[in-house]
Amino acid sequence: MKKICYGSLLMILFFCFTFSALADEPPEHAIVRRHIVEHAQIPENIANEVIITFDRDSRAYKVSLFDFSYPFLTVQVSDDGSIYRCSCNDYSDSYDVYDTNAYFYVMKASLPLTEQWEEEYGPMELWDAERNAAFYAIFGFMPRSDRYHFFHDTMGPCIEPQEGHLSIKDAYDIADHILLEHFPVSQDQLLRLKKGSSLRQKTENEAQYEISYYNQAENGALTQHYFVAMDAKTGICITASRAYLLPGEETLNRNAYWSEVYEYELQDDGSYMRVKKEK
């Protein structure tokens, strides 16, 4: 459906943006850009704007469409400038090139407003449900969405609180109480955490508040520490989780999750699966 909606916009945006590789970038970056045009059929305009980072562990150059989206290609370059390994075939087999183009141009068009609102309202992670709903009403997706969530947003549209929904303040109060009661959070620690929220329309009759809590470093960097999702009408906790390891933990255990609706069962791979509690 999005392919049809964005087709005309893509043609307009294609002529609106001017692309050029950084003149002072490492020569390997230019090699990677040329390779993904020829081998992965990435349009040259996009190839000249992708973000290229070098991973020392794998000795591979990772290619991302934006600095907030995950890498979609890797390329390894020999000392003589030749390519000896890449994931272009995997990309071609699993990605629709048109979808990549659609995501790139439409997301790029949303970034000026995202940056403008961040200057006015603070980091997008800390926007409340009303601000996120206003952004979603304009673009139809969340700010700085990665490619997967741009096309597969299973959480539903962002909406403003409706009649019968908890207010944002009440939702925050309930989420605060959940953290204090079920996680290793003191009142002082809670006051230092920053939070943002969205209200998602899951089904015609079901909406869900999603509230994320962040620790903010001195340089302003935000790291998510907790997440709470609750029914927007009743405040019942659908899921709450801790996103960081405590001292001595190697992986997140059952104590990192809590819900009034689900139990969390340990899987063979060490992860946990939600299973509805028996009534």
XYZ file of C-alpha atoms in Angstrom:
279
model
C 0.000 0.000 0.000
C 2.816 2.390 0.832
C 4.371 1.843 -2.585
C 1.323 3.427 -4.184
C 1.069 6.266 -1.679
C 4.692 7.304 -1.965
C 5.213 6.914 -5.714
C 4.437 10.507 -6.711
C 6.288 11.916 -3.723
C 9.395 9.950 -4.651
C 9.533 11.532 -8.094
C 9.282 15.025 -6.600
C 11.838 14.381 -3.888
C 14.272 12.822 -6.347
C 14.713 16.182 -8.032
C 14.646 18.191 -4.812
C 17.747 16.714 -3.190
C 21.333 17.158 -4.410
C 23.717 14.387 -3.451
C 27.491 14.351 -3.300
C 30.006 12.200 -1.479
C 32.239 13.881 1.046
C 35.339 15.169 -0.684
C 37.611 14.281 2.212
C 36.267 10.786 2.931
C 38.643 7.784 2.956
C 39.242 6.302 -0.514
C 37.696 3.020 0.651
C 34.353 4.787 1.080
C 34.342 5.836 -2.572
C 35.146 2.229 -3.521
C 32.226 0.991 -1.428
C 29.847 3.562 -2.913
C 30.834 2.602 -6.460
C 30.508 -1.099 -5.655
C 26.986 -0.917 -4.219
C 25.823 1.034 -7.271
C 27.206 -1.581 -9.647
C 26.548 -4.756 -7.650
C 23.511 -4.032 -5.455
C 21.807 -1.632 -7.891
C 21.614 1.139 -5.289
C 20.808 4.380 -7.161
C 23.872 6.602 -7.366
C 22.100 9.514 -5.679
C 21.399 7.325 -2.650
C 24.830 5.679 -2.707
C 26.419 9.122 -2.444
C 24.499 9.812 0.777
C 24.621 6.505 2.645
C 26.442 6.340 5.972
C 29.560 4.152 5.835
C 31.258 2.942 9.014
C 34.183 0.556 9.463
C 33.801 -2.366 11.847
C 37.244 -3.360 13.114
C 36.148 -6.789 14.366
C 34.780 -7.984 11.020
C 37.043 -5.743 8.901
C 33.919 -4.768 6.965
C 32.462 -1.471 5.866
C 28.847 -1.265 7.002
C 26.389 0.692 4.889
C 23.342 2.412 6.427
C 20.818 4.739 4.819
C 20.862 7.036 7.885
C 22.852 7.255 11.096
C 19.763 6.005 12.993
C 18.986 3.024 10.731
C 20.655 -0.354 10.933
C 23.218 -1.419 8.276
C 21.708 -3.122 5.237
C 24.930 -3.964 3.381
C 28.485 -4.923 4.292
C 31.509 -4.688 2.001
C 35.083 -5.835 2.647
C 37.893 -4.108 0.750
C 41.417 -5.459 0.189
C 44.517 -3.319 0.622
C 44.748 -3.017 -3.161
C 41.208 -1.566 -3.314
C 39.471 -4.671 -4.647
C 36.309 -6.118 -3.113
C 36.788 -9.617 -1.691
C 33.456 -10.091 0.105
C 30.078 -8.329 0.240
C 26.452 -8.962 1.157
C 25.007 -7.472 -2.030
C 23.422 -10.756 -3.111
C 21.750 -11.155 0.280
C 20.451 -7.618 -0.039
C 19.119 -8.202 -3.540
C 17.390 -11.413 -2.430
C 15.717 -9.968 0.669
C 15.089 -6.276 -0.046
C 12.850 -4.614 -2.570
C 14.957 -1.888 -4.207
C 11.867 0.257 -4.684
C 11.105 0.009 -0.960
C 14.636 1.113 -0.135
C 14.241 4.146 -2.373
C 10.820 4.953 -0.874
C 12.115 4.703 2.668
C 15.170 6.855 1.939
C 13.435 9.762 0.216
C 10.344 9.931 2.421
C 12.317 9.619 5.654
C 14.760 12.267 4.415
C 11.819 14.600 3.774
C 10.714 14.235 7.404
C 14.101 15.045 8.960
C 13.931 18.867 8.703
C 10.713 18.946 10.761
C 12.109 16.371 13.193
C 15.166 18.560 13.773
C 13.062 21.705 14.042
C 10.794 20.126 16.649
C 13.760 18.764 18.583
C 15.152 22.288 18.829
C 11.797 23.465 20.153
C 10.592 20.494 22.216
C 13.748 18.537 23.036
C 14.968 15.084 21.899
C 12.358 13.048 20.021
C 12.781 10.194 22.517
C 11.255 12.468 25.166
C 8.265 13.690 23.170
C 4.935 12.897 24.780
C 1.982 11.122 23.195
C 0.438 14.341 21.862
C 3.643 15.462 20.129
C 4.201 12.043 18.582
C 0.577 11.957 17.426
C 1.007 15.347 15.751
C 4.124 14.125 13.910
C 2.423 10.883 12.895
C -0.572 12.800 11.543
C 1.751 14.628 9.122
C 3.938 11.759 7.916
C 2.258 8.478 8.846
C 5.289 7.100 10.672
C 7.351 7.722 13.791
C 10.317 10.131 13.681
C 13.608 8.520 12.637
C 12.030 5.105 12.067
C 14.369 2.415 10.836
C 13.526 0.763 7.530
C 11.830 -2.291 9.064
C 9.466 -0.321 11.314
C 8.731 2.119 8.506
C 7.127 -0.713 6.517
C 6.092 -3.065 9.348
C 4.760 -0.877 12.140
C 2.647 -3.481 13.918
C 1.945 -1.237 16.910
C -0.674 0.804 15.078
C -1.043 4.547 14.412
C -0.050 7.159 16.982
C -3.106 9.004 18.254
C -3.925 11.689 20.803
C -5.721 10.643 24.006
C -9.427 10.208 23.319
C -12.478 10.276 25.552
C -12.260 7.305 27.884
C -8.454 7.156 27.761
C -6.206 7.916 30.685
C -4.521 11.303 30.466
C -0.817 11.306 29.718
C -0.134 12.431 33.286
C -2.184 9.587 34.744
C -0.414 7.095 32.474
C 2.942 8.440 33.645
C 1.868 8.142 37.289
C 0.850 4.506 36.810
C 4.093 3.698 34.971
C 6.123 5.386 37.742
C 4.352 3.249 40.327
C 5.103 0.076 38.336
C 8.808 0.896 38.275
C 8.907 1.655 41.996
C 7.021 -1.523 42.905
C 8.524 -4.071 40.521
C 11.990 -2.885 39.514
C 15.172 -1.777 41.319
C 14.256 1.906 41.155
C 14.268 4.300 44.114
C 12.275 7.515 44.248
C 15.478 9.525 43.734
C 16.481 7.398 40.742
C 13.016 7.741 39.249
C 13.200 11.525 39.456
C 16.460 11.493 37.493
C 15.052 9.384 34.653
C 13.626 11.132 31.584
C 10.577 9.758 29.828
C 8.662 9.955 26.584
C 5.460 8.343 25.398
C 3.196 7.442 22.527
C -0.401 6.252 22.363
C -0.936 3.543 19.760
C -4.271 2.482 18.287
C -3.824 -1.295 18.317
C -7.330 -2.176 17.125
C -10.594 -0.305 16.690
C -11.390 -0.724 20.398
C -7.926 -1.123 21.898
C -5.286 1.536 22.486
C -2.006 1.245 24.335
C 0.267 3.744 26.049
C 3.966 3.065 25.511
C 6.282 4.847 27.917
C 10.078 4.713 27.731
C 12.409 5.826 30.521
C 15.917 7.048 29.757
C 19.071 7.802 31.645
C 20.616 11.012 30.319
C 24.397 11.380 30.388
C 26.169 14.681 30.996
C 26.690 15.066 27.239
C 22.934 14.693 26.703
C 23.054 11.144 25.317
C 19.976 9.096 26.185
C 20.067 5.400 27.078
C 16.793 3.540 27.521
C 16.489 1.922 30.949
C 12.833 0.900 31.219
C 9.744 0.432 29.082
C 6.096 0.204 30.141
C 3.084 -0.576 27.957
C -0.409 -0.319 29.433
C -4.013 -0.407 28.327
C -4.974 3.195 27.622
C -8.397 2.857 29.260
C -7.721 0.746 32.342
C -4.023 1.282 33.023
C -3.482 -2.485 33.233
C 0.182 -3.224 32.601
C 0.555 -5.252 29.421
C 4.327 -5.429 29.747
C 7.116 -3.671 31.600
C 10.816 -4.358 31.165
C 14.302 -3.342 32.197
C 16.685 -2.698 29.301
C 20.073 -2.782 31.067
C 22.077 -5.335 33.041
C 22.495 -5.087 36.794
C 25.934 -5.751 38.343
C 26.669 -9.463 38.138
C 24.091 -10.166 35.412
C 25.211 -11.638 32.110
C 21.745 -11.634 30.561
C 18.348 -10.236 31.462
C 16.413 -12.687 33.638
C 12.765 -12.949 34.703
C 13.245 -10.091 37.140
C 13.718 -7.789 34.162
C 10.072 -8.288 33.093
C 6.695 -7.766 34.725
C 3.122 -7.853 33.526
C -0.394 -8.096 34.832
C -1.354 -10.024 31.708
C 1.588 -12.291 30.818
C 4.060 -14.736 32.295
C 7.552 -14.870 30.818
C 8.870 -18.335 29.941
C 12.574 -18.956 29.395
C 13.451 -20.272 25.915
C 16.337 -22.517 24.883
C 18.218 -19.564 23.393
C 18.092 -17.664 26.690
C 15.315 -15.282 25.633
C 11.862 -15.038 27.192
C 8.501 -15.586 25.523
C 5.302 -13.926 26.738
C 2.524 -16.360 27.620
C -0.876 -15.165 28.791
C -1.574 -15.814 32.436
C -4.330 -18.262 33.222
C -7.412 -16.546 34.650
